[in-house]
PDB file of C-alpha atoms in Angstrom:
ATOM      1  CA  UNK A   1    -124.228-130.321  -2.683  1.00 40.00           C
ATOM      2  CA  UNK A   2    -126.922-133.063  -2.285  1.00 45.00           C
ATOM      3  CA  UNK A   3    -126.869-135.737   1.017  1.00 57.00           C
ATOM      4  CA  UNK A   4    -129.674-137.246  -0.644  1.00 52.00           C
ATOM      5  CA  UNK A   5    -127.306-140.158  -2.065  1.00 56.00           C
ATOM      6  CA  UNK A   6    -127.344-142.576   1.444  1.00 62.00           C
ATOM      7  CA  UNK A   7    -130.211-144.288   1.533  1.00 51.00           C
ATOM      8  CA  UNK A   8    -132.667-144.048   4.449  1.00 48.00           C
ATOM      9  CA  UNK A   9    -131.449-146.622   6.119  1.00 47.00           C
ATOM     10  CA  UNK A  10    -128.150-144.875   6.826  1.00 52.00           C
ATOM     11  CA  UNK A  11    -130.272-142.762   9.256  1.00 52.00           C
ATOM     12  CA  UNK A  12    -130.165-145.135  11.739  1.00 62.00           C
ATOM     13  CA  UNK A  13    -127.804-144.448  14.599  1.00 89.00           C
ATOM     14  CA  UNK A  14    -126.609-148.084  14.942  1.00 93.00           C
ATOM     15  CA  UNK A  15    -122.633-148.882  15.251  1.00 94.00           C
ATOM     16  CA  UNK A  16    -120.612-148.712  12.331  1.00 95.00           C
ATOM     17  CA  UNK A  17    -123.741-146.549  11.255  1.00 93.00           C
ATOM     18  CA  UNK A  18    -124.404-143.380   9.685  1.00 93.00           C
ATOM     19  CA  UNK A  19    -126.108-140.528  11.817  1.00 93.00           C
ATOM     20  CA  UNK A  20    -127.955-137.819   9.693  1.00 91.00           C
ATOM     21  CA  UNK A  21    -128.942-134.727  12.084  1.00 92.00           C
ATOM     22  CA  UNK A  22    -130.423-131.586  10.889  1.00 92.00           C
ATOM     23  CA  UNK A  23    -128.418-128.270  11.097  1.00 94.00           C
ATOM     24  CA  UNK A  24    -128.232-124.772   9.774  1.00 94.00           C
ATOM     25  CA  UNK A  25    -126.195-123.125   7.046  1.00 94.00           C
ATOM     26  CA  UNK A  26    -122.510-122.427   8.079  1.00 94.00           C
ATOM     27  CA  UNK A  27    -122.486-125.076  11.201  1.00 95.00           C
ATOM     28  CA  UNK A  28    -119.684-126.832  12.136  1.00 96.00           C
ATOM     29  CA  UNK A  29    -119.808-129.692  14.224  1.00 97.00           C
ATOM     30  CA  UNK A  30    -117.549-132.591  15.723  1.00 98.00           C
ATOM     31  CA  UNK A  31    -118.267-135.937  17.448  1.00 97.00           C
ATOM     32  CA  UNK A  32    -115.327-137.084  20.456  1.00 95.00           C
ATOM     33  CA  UNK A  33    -113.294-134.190  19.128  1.00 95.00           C
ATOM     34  CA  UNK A  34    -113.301-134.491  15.569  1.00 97.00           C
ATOM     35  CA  UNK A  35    -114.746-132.774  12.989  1.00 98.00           C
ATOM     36  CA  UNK A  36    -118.204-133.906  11.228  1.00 98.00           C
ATOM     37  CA  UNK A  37    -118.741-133.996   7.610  1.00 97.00           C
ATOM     38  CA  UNK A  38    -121.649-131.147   7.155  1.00 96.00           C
ATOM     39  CA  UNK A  39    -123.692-130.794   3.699  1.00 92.00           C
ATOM     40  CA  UNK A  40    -126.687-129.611   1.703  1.00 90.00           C
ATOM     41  CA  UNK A  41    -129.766-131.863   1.138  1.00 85.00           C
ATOM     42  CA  UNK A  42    -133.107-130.984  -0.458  1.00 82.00           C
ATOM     43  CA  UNK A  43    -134.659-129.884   2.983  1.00 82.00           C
ATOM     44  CA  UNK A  44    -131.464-128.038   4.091  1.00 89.00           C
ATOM     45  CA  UNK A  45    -128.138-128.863   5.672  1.00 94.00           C
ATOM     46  CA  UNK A  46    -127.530-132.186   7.715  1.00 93.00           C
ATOM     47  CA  UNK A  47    -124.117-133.103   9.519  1.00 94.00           C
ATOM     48  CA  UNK A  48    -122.932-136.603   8.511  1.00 95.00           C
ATOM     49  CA  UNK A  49    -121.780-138.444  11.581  1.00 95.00           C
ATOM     50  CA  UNK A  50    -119.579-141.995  11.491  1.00 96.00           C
ATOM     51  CA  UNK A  51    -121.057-144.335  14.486  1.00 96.00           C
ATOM     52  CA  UNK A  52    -117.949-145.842  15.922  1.00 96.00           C
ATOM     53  CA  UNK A  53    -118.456-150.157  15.855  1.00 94.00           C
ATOM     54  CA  UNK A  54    -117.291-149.424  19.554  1.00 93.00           C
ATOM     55  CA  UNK A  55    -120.475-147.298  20.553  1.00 94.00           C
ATOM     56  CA  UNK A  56    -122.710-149.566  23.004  1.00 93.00           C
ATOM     57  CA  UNK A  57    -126.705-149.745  22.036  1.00 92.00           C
ATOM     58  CA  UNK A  58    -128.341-146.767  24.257  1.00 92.00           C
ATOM     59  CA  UNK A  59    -125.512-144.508  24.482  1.00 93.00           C
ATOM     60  CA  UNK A  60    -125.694-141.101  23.847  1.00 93.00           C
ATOM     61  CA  UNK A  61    -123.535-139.265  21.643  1.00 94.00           C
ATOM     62  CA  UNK A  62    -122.721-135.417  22.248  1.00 94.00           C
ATOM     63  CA  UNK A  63    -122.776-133.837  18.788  1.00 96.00           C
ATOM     64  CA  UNK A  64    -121.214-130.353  19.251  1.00 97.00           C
ATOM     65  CA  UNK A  65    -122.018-127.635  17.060  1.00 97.00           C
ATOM     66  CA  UNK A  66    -120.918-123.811  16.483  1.00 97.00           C
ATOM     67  CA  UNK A  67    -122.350-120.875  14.221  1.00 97.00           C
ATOM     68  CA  UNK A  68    -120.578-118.285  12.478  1.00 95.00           C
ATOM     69  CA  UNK A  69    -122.812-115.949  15.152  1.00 94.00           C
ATOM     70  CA  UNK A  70    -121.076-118.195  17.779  1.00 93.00           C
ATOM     71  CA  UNK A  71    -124.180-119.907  18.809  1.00 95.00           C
ATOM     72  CA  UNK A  72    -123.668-122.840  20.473  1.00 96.00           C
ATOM     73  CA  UNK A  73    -125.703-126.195  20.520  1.00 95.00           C
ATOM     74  CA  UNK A  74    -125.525-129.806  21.493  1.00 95.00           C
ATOM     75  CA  UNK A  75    -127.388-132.135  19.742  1.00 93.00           C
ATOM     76  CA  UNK A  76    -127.645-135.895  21.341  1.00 92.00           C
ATOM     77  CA  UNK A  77    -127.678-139.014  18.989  1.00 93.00           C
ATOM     78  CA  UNK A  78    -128.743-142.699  20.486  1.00 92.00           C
ATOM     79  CA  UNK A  79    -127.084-145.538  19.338  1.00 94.00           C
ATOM     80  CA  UNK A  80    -129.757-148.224  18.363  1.00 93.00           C
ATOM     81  CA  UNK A  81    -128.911-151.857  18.404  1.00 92.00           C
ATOM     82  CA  UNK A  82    -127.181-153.686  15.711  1.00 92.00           C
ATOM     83  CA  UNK A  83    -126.576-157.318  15.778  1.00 89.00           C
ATOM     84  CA  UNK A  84    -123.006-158.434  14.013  1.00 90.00           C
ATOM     85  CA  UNK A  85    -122.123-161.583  13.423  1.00 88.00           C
ATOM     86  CA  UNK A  86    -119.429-163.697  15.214  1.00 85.00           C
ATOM     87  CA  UNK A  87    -117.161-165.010  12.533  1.00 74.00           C
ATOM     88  CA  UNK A  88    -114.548-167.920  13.488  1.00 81.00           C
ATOM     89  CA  UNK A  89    -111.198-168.561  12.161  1.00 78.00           C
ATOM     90  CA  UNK A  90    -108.256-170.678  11.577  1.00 82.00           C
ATOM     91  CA  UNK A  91    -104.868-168.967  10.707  1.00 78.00           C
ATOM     92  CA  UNK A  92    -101.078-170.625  11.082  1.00 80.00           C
ATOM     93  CA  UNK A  93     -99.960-169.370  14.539  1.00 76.00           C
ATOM     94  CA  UNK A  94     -97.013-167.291  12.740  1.00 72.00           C
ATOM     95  CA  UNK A  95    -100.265-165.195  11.384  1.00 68.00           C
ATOM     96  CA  UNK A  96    -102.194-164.943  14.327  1.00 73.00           C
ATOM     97  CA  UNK A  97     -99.732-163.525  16.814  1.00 81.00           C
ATOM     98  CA  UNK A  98     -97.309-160.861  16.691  1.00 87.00           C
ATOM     99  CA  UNK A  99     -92.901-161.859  18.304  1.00 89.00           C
ATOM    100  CA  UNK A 100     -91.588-158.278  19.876  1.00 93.00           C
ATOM    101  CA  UNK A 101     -90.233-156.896  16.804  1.00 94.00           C
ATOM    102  CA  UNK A 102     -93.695-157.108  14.664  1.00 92.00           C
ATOM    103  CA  UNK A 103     -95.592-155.850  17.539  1.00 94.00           C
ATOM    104  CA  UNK A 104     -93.039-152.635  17.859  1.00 97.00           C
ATOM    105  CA  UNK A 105     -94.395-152.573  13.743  1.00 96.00           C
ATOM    106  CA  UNK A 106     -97.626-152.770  14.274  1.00 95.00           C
ATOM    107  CA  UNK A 107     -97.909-149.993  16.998  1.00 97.00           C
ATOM    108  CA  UNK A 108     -95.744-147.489  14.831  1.00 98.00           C
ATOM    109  CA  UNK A 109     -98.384-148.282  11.893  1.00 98.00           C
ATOM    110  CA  UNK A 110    -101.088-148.184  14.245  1.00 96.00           C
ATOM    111  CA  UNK A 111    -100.230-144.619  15.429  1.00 98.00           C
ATOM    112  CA  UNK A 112     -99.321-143.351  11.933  1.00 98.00           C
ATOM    113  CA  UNK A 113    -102.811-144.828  10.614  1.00 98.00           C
ATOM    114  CA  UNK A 114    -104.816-143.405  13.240  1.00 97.00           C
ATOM    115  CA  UNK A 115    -103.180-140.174  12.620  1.00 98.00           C
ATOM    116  CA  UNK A 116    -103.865-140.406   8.606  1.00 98.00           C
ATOM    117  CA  UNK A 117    -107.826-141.012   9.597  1.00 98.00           C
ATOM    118  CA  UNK A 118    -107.511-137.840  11.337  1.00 98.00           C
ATOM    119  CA  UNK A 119    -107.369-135.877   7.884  1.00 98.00           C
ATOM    120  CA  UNK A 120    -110.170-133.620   7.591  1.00 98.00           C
ATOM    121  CA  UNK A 121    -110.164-131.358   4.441  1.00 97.00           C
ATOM    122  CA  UNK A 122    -112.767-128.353   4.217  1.00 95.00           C
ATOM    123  CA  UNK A 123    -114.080-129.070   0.758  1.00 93.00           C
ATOM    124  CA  UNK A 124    -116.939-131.107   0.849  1.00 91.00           C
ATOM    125  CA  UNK A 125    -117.120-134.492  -1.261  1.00 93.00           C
ATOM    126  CA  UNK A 126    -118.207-134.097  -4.690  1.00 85.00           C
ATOM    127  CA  UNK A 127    -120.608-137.242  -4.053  1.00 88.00           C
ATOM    128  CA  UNK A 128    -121.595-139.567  -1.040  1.00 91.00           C
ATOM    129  CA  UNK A 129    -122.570-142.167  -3.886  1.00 91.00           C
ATOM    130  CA  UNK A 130    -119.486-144.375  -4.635  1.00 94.00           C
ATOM    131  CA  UNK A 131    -118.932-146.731  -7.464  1.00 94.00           C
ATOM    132  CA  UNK A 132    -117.928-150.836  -6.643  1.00 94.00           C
ATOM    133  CA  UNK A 133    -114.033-150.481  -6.651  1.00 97.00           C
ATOM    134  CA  UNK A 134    -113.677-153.898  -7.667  1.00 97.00           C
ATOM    135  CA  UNK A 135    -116.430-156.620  -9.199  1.00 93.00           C
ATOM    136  CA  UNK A 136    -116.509-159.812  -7.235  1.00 92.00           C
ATOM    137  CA  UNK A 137    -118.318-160.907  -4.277  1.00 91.00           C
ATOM    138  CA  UNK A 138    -118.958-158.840  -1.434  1.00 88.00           C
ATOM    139  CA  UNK A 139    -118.503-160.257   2.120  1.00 79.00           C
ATOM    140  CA  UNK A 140    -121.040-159.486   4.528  1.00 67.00           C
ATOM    141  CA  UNK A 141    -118.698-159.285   6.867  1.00 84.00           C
ATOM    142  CA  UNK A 142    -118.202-155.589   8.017  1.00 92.00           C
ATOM    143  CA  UNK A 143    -118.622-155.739  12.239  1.00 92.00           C
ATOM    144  CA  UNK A 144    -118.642-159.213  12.160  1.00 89.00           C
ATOM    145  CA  UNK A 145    -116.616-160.297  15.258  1.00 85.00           C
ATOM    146  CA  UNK A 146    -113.519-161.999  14.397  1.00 78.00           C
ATOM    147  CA  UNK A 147    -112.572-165.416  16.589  1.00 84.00           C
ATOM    148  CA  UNK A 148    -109.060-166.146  15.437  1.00 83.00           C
ATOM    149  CA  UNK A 149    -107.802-169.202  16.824  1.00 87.00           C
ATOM    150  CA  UNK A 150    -110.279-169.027  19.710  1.00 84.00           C
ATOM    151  CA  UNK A 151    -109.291-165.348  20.476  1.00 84.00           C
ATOM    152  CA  UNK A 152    -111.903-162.375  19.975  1.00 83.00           C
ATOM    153  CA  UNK A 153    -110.377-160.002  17.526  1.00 82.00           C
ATOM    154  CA  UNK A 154    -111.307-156.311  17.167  1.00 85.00           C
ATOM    155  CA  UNK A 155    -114.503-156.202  14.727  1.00 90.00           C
ATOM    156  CA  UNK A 156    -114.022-156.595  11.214  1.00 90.00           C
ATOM    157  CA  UNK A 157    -114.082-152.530   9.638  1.00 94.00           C
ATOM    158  CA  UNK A 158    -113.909-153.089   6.498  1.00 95.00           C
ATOM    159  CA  UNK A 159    -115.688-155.068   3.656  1.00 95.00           C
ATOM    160  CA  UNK A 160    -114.040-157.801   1.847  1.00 95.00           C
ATOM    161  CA  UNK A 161    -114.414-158.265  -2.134  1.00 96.00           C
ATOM    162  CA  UNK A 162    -113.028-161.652  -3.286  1.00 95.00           C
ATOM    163  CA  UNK A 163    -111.487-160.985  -7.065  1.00 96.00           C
ATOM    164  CA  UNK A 164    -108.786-162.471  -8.811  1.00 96.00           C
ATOM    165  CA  UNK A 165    -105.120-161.828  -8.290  1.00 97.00           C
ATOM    166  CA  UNK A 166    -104.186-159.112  -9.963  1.00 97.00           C
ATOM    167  CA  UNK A 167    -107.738-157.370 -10.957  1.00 98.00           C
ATOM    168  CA  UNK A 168    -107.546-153.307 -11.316  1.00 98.00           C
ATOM    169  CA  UNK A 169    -108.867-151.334  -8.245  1.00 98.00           C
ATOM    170  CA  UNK A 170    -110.712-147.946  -9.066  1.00 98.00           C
ATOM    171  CA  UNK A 171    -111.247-145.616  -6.932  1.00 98.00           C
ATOM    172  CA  UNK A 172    -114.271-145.082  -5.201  1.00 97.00           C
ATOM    173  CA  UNK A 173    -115.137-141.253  -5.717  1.00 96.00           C
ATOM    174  CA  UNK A 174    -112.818-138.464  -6.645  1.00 97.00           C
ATOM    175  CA  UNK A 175    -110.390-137.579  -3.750  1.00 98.00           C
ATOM    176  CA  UNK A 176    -106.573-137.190  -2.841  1.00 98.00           C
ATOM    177  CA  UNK A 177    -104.332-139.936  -1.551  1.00 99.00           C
ATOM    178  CA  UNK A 178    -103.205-139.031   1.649  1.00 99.00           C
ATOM    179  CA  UNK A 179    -101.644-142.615   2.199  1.00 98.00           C
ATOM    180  CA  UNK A 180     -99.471-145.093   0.389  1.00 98.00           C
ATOM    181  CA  UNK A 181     -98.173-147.859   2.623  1.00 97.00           C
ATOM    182  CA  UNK A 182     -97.063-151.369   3.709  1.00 97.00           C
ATOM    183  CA  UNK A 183     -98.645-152.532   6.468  1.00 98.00           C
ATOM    184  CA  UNK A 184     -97.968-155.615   8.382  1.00 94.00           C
ATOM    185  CA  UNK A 185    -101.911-156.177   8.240  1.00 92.00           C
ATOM    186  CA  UNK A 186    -103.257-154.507   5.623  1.00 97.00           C
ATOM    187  CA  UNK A 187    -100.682-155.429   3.147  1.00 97.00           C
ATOM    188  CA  UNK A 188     -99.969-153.005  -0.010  1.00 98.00           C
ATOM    189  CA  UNK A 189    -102.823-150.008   1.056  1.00 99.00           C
ATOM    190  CA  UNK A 190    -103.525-146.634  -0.136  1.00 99.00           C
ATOM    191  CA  UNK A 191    -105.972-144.041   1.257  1.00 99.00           C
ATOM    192  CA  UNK A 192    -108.223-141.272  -0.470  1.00 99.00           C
ATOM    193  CA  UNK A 193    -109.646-138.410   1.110  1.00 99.00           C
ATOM    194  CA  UNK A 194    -112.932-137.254  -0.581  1.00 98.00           C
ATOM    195  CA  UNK A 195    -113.584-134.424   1.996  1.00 97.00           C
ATOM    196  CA  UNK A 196    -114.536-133.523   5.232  1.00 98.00           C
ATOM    197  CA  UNK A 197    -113.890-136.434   7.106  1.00 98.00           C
ATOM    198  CA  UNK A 198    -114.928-138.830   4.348  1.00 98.00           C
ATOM    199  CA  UNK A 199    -112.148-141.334   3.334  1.00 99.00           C
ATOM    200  CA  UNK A 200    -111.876-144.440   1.748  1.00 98.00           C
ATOM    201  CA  UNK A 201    -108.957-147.065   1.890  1.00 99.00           C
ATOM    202  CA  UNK A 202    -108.227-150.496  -0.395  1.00 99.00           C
ATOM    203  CA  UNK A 203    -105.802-152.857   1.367  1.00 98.00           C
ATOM    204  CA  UNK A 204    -103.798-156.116   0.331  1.00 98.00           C
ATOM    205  CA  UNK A 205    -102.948-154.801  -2.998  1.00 99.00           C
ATOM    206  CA  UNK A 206    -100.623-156.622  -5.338  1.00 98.00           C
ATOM    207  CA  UNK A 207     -99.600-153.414  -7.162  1.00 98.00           C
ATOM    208  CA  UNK A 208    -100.456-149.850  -5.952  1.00 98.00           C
ATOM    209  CA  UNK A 209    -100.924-147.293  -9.270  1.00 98.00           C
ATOM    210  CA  UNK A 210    -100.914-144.023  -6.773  1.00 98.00           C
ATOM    211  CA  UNK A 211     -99.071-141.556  -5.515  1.00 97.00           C
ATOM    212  CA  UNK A 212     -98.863-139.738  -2.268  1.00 97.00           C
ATOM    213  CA  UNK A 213    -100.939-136.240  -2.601  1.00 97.00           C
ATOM    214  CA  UNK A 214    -101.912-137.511  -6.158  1.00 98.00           C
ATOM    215  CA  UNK A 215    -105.463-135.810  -6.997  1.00 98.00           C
ATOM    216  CA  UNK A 216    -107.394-139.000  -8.878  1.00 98.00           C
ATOM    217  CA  UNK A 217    -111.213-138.864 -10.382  1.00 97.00           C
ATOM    218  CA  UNK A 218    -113.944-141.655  -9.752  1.00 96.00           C
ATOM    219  CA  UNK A 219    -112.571-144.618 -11.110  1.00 96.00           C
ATOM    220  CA  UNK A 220    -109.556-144.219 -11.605  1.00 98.00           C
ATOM    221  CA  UNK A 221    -107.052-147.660 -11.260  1.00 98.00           C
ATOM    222  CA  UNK A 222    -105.072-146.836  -8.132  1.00 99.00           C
ATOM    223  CA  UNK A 223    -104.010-150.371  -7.760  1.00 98.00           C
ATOM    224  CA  UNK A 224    -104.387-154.294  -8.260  1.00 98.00           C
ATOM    225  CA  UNK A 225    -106.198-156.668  -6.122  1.00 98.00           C
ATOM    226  CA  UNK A 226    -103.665-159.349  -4.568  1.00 98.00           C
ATOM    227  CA  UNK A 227    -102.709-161.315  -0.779  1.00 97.00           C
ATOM    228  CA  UNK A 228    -100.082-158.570   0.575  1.00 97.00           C
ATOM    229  CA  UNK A 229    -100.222-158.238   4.198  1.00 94.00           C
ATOM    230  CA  UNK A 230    -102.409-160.968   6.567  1.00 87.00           C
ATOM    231  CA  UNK A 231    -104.726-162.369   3.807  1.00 89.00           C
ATOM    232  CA  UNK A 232    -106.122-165.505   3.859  1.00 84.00           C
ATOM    233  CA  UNK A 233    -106.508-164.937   0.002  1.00 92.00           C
ATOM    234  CA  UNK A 234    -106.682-162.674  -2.926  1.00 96.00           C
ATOM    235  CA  UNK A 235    -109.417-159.691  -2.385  1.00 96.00           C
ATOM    236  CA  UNK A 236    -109.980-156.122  -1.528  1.00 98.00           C
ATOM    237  CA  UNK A 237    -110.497-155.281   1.973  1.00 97.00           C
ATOM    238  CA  UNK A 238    -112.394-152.096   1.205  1.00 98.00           C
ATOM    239  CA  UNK A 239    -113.114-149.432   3.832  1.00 98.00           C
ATOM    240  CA  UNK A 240    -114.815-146.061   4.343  1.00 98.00           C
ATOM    241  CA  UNK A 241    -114.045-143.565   7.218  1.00 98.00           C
ATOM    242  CA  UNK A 242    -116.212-140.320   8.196  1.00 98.00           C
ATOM    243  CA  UNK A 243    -114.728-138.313  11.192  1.00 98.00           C
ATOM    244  CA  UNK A 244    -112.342-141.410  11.949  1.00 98.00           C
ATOM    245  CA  UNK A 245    -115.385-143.969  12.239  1.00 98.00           C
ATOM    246  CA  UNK A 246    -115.023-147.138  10.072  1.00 97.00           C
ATOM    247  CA  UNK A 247    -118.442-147.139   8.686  1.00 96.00           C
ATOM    248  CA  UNK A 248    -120.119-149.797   6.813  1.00 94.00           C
ATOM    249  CA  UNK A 249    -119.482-149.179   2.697  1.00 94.00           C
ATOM    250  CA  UNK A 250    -122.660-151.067   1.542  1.00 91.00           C
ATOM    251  CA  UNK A 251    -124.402-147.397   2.862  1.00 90.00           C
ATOM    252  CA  UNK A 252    -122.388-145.667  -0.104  1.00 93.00           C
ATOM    253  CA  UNK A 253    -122.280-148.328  -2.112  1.00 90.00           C
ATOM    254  CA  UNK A 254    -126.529-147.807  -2.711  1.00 71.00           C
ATOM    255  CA  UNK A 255    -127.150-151.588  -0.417  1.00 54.00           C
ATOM    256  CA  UNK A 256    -128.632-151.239   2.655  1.00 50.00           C
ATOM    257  CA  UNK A 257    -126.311-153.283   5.142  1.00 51.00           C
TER     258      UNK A 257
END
């Protein structure tokens, strides 16, 4: 099972990055508590680590790992700097802030999301090179900053693929769906889990063509692009997860961010 599919770049240590750190056979390692996607490359075996978008340029991160022998190590990673850009915009008031009731929503999704990014399978994925899940434009807008209405937002995890209403979704890789939903943000979403920590998720569908604990191949249609949720129009907000980080897709994708 070959790590060689990221591209160099993904090396890099920067928020929203991908952290490649050499290990032996049978390690098992986790960043803040959760596990870390571990695989074969042509030199040997390498943990795959998510960079949070919250981790601060200069901080160290404690990767712990354990042996079958129960040897012990901890390996530090830096965070490098990264500069996202600040993106600005205007939505109707009744978009941009939540009455009681929605905000009692979006906490209950908010808990039950974070607790579906938690998945962690022990198969490794089959591939860390994904297909496009939809043609159309990409966004560059993964980390960018988000300035709704004058008010900084949370930064953008995802990348944004502006298709037509309507246009199949494939899946990514080959995985499981772990999630179907209705969000109040995300709209009509479903959720794949390719293995060890590695997940992808496709939000503001107009038609979902999955099933909960459905096992689908690489390209498979699990949906339709469309405006469900908080969309300022129709396209795929497109996002990929290892060990609960949102991490930028270009790196799987084959563009370097």
């Amino acid at each position: 099972m070959l790590a060689a599919a990221l591209p160099a770049a993904a090396a890099g240590a920067v928020p929203g990055g991908v952290a490649k750190v050499r290990v032996e056979n049978g390690a098992q390692a986790t960043l803040d508590g959760n596990r870390v996607l571990v695989m074969r490359e042509s030199k040997g075996w390498v943990a795959i680590a998510g960079v949070p978008l919250s981790a601060a340029p200069g901080e160290k991160l404690s990767l712990q790992v354990r042996y079958p022998d129960q040897r012990f190590k901890q390996l530090e990673i830096t965070v490098t700097r990264k500069k996202y850009p600040s993106q600005r915009l205007s939505v109707p008031r009744d978009q941009a802030e939540l009455d009681p009731e929605q905000m009692k929503r979006y906490e209950q999704e908010r808990e039950h999301l974070q607790e579906v990014l938690r998945t962690f399978s022990e198969s490794p994925p089959a591939s860390l090179a994904m297909r496009e899940p939809v043609s159309g434009r990409r966004s560059g807008s993964f980390g960018s900053r988000r300035i709704i209405n004058g008010e900084p937002r949370s930064p953008h995890s995802g990348m944004d693929i502006a298709a037509d209403n309507g246009t199949p979704i494939a899946a990514a890789n080959a995985g499981r769906v772990i999630d179907v939903g209705e969000y109040l943000f995300l709209g009509r979403t479903v959720i794949l889990d390719h293995g060890q920590g590695l997940l992808s998720l496709y939000a503001h569908l107009s038609e979902v063509n999955a099933a909960p604990a459905e096992t689908v191949a690489a390209g498979k249609i699990i949906g339709k692009v469309g405006t469900s949720g908080r969309a300022t129009g129709p396209h795929l907000h497109f996002s990929i997860y290892l060990n609960t980080a949102a991490v930028d897709p270009a790196y799987f994708l084959g563009a370097t961010p």
